[in-house]
Amino acid sequence: MKAVIRLANESDALKMLAIYAPVVRETSISFEIEPPSETEFQQRIQNYQQQMPWLVCEINSELLGYAYATPYRTRAAYQWSVESSVYVNVKHHRKGVARIAEDC
């Protein structure tokens, strides 16, 4: 099984939300109180990918996780600074998904 890392698209939003929503509901990691709707998540993908990539990791069409970068701040001095986030499906935790890019 070879992992595929590709750019996320709006049709990935529901699968990405399945990974993200439990993080929002069960942890304080995301700083969100309620998971976003599918439409809102699609909009995030579309808006942020205009500047920076959102990537998904798949094996056999199963979305194992995703990662993205967002601008850190809007001031010119921060133009090359980003915040990055990585979310992995709970059933794939501690299985090297975050390192898969090395094998691609």
mmCIF file of C-alpha atoms in Angstrom:
data_model
loop_
_atom_site.group_PDB
_atom_site.id
_atom_site.type_symbol
_atom_site.label_atom_id
_atom_site.label_comp_id
_atom_site.label_asym_id
_atom_site.label_seq_id
_atom_site.Cartn_x
_atom_site.Cartn_y
_atom_site.Cartn_z
ATOM 1 C CA MET A 1 0.000 0.000 0.000
ATOM 2 C CA LYS A 2 1.452 3.288 -1.097
ATOM 3 C CA ALA A 3 0.356 6.490 0.567
ATOM 4 C CA VAL A 4 -0.760 9.346 -1.640
ATOM 5 C CA ILE A 5 -0.278 12.937 -0.537
ATOM 6 C CA ARG A 6 -2.245 15.400 -2.635
ATOM 7 C CA LEU A 7 -3.849 18.804 -2.459
ATOM 8 C CA ALA A 8 -7.145 18.778 -0.606
ATOM 9 C CA ASN A 9 -10.260 19.875 -2.406
ATOM 10 C CA GLU A 10 -13.736 20.849 -1.285
ATOM 11 C CA SER A 11 -15.034 17.307 -1.811
ATOM 12 C CA ASP A 12 -12.659 16.163 0.972
ATOM 13 C CA ALA A 13 -14.348 18.405 3.537
ATOM 14 C CA LEU A 14 -16.696 15.784 4.992
ATOM 15 C CA LYS A 15 -13.903 13.230 5.516
ATOM 16 C CA MET A 16 -11.663 15.906 6.993
ATOM 17 C CA LEU A 17 -14.461 16.973 9.323
ATOM 18 C CA ALA A 18 -14.846 13.387 10.518
ATOM 19 C CA ILE A 19 -11.259 13.678 11.760
ATOM 20 C CA TYR A 20 -11.515 17.258 13.022
ATOM 21 C CA ALA A 21 -14.924 17.318 14.766
ATOM 22 C CA PRO A 22 -13.914 14.936 17.607
ATOM 23 C CA VAL A 23 -10.845 17.110 18.229
ATOM 24 C CA VAL A 24 -13.105 20.137 18.646
ATOM 25 C CA ARG A 25 -15.647 18.328 20.832
ATOM 26 C CA GLU A 26 -13.276 16.292 23.000
ATOM 27 C CA THR A 27 -10.123 18.423 23.373
ATOM 28 C CA SER A 28 -9.034 22.027 23.764
ATOM 29 C CA ILE A 29 -6.483 21.778 20.956
ATOM 30 C CA SER A 30 -8.414 23.588 18.233
ATOM 31 C CA PHE A 31 -9.703 26.582 20.231
ATOM 32 C CA GLU A 32 -13.082 26.132 18.527
ATOM 33 C CA ILE A 33 -16.191 25.435 20.592
ATOM 34 C CA GLU A 34 -18.306 23.767 17.897
ATOM 35 C CA PRO A 35 -17.132 21.916 14.780
ATOM 36 C CA PRO A 36 -17.671 23.908 11.599
ATOM 37 C CA SER A 37 -20.333 22.880 9.119
ATOM 38 C CA GLU A 38 -19.335 21.090 5.933
ATOM 39 C CA THR A 39 -20.010 24.283 3.964
ATOM 40 C CA GLU A 40 -17.853 26.368 6.292
ATOM 41 C CA PHE A 41 -15.048 23.813 6.091
ATOM 42 C CA GLN A 42 -15.251 23.781 2.291
ATOM 43 C CA GLN A 43 -14.948 27.562 2.365
ATOM 44 C CA ARG A 44 -11.855 27.339 4.583
ATOM 45 C CA ILE A 45 -10.209 24.942 2.148
ATOM 46 C CA GLN A 46 -11.026 27.173 -0.792
ATOM 47 C CA ASN A 47 -9.964 30.426 0.895
ATOM 48 C CA TYR A 48 -6.706 29.285 2.418
ATOM 49 C CA GLN A 49 -5.553 27.292 -0.612
ATOM 50 C CA GLN A 50 -5.376 30.541 -2.530
ATOM 51 C CA GLN A 51 -2.173 31.214 -0.578
ATOM 52 C CA MET A 52 -1.046 27.979 1.056
ATOM 53 C CA PRO A 53 -1.575 24.264 0.583
ATOM 54 C CA TRP A 54 -3.969 21.997 2.442
ATOM 55 C CA LEU A 55 -2.791 18.420 1.960
ATOM 56 C CA VAL A 56 -4.486 15.077 2.527
ATOM 57 C CA CYS A 57 -2.910 11.670 3.032
ATOM 58 C CA GLU A 58 -4.731 8.678 1.578
ATOM 59 C CA ILE A 59 -4.177 4.965 1.294
ATOM 60 C CA ASN A 60 -6.638 3.060 -0.909
ATOM 61 C CA SER A 61 -8.889 6.154 -1.043
ATOM 62 C CA GLU A 62 -9.148 6.257 2.774
ATOM 63 C CA LEU A 63 -8.292 9.688 4.129
ATOM 64 C CA LEU A 64 -5.881 9.051 7.021
ATOM 65 C CA GLY A 65 -5.145 12.649 7.869
ATOM 66 C CA TYR A 66 -4.602 16.138 6.613
ATOM 67 C CA ALA A 67 -2.306 19.087 7.143
ATOM 68 C CA TYR A 68 -2.460 22.732 6.319
ATOM 69 C CA ALA A 69 -0.732 26.048 6.787
ATOM 70 C CA THR A 70 -2.323 29.409 7.425
ATOM 71 C CA PRO A 71 -0.755 32.865 7.586
ATOM 72 C CA TYR A 72 0.622 33.620 11.037
ATOM 73 C CA ARG A 73 -0.082 37.357 10.899
ATOM 74 C CA THR A 74 -0.930 39.844 8.200
ATOM 75 C CA ARG A 75 1.907 42.337 8.752
ATOM 76 C CA ALA A 76 4.598 42.383 6.066
ATOM 77 C CA ALA A 77 7.344 41.230 8.437
ATOM 78 C CA TYR A 78 5.426 37.949 8.888
ATOM 79 C CA GLN A 79 4.957 37.232 5.174
ATOM 80 C CA TRP A 80 6.964 33.987 5.374
ATOM 81 C CA SER A 81 5.646 32.865 8.769
ATOM 82 C CA VAL A 82 2.880 30.298 8.978
ATOM 83 C CA GLU A 83 1.008 28.242 11.504
ATOM 84 C CA SER A 84 0.790 24.600 10.540
ATOM 85 C CA SER A 85 -1.669 21.986 11.740
ATOM 86 C CA VAL A 86 -1.774 18.228 11.273
ATOM 87 C CA TYR A 87 -4.791 16.067 12.086
ATOM 88 C CA VAL A 88 -4.741 12.270 11.875
ATOM 89 C CA ASN A 89 -7.694 9.900 12.040
ATOM 90 C CA VAL A 90 -7.762 8.464 15.563
ATOM 91 C CA LYS A 91 -7.615 4.869 14.309
ATOM 92 C CA HIS A 92 -4.298 5.717 12.633
ATOM 93 C CA HIS A 93 -2.635 7.469 15.571
ATOM 94 C CA ARG A 94 0.901 6.348 16.373
ATOM 95 C CA LYS A 95 1.251 4.486 13.071
ATOM 96 C CA GLY A 96 3.574 6.944 11.321
ATOM 97 C CA VAL A 97 0.967 8.803 9.272
ATOM 98 C CA ALA A 98 2.633 12.137 10.046
ATOM 99 C CA ARG A 99 5.891 10.715 8.596
ATOM 100 C CA ILE A 100 4.368 9.185 5.466
ATOM 101 C CA ALA A 101 5.455 12.095 3.294
ATOM 102 C CA GLU A 102 9.002 10.768 3.571
ATOM 103 C CA ASP A 103 7.910 7.654 1.634
ATOM 104 C CA CYS A 104 6.075 9.471 -1.150
#
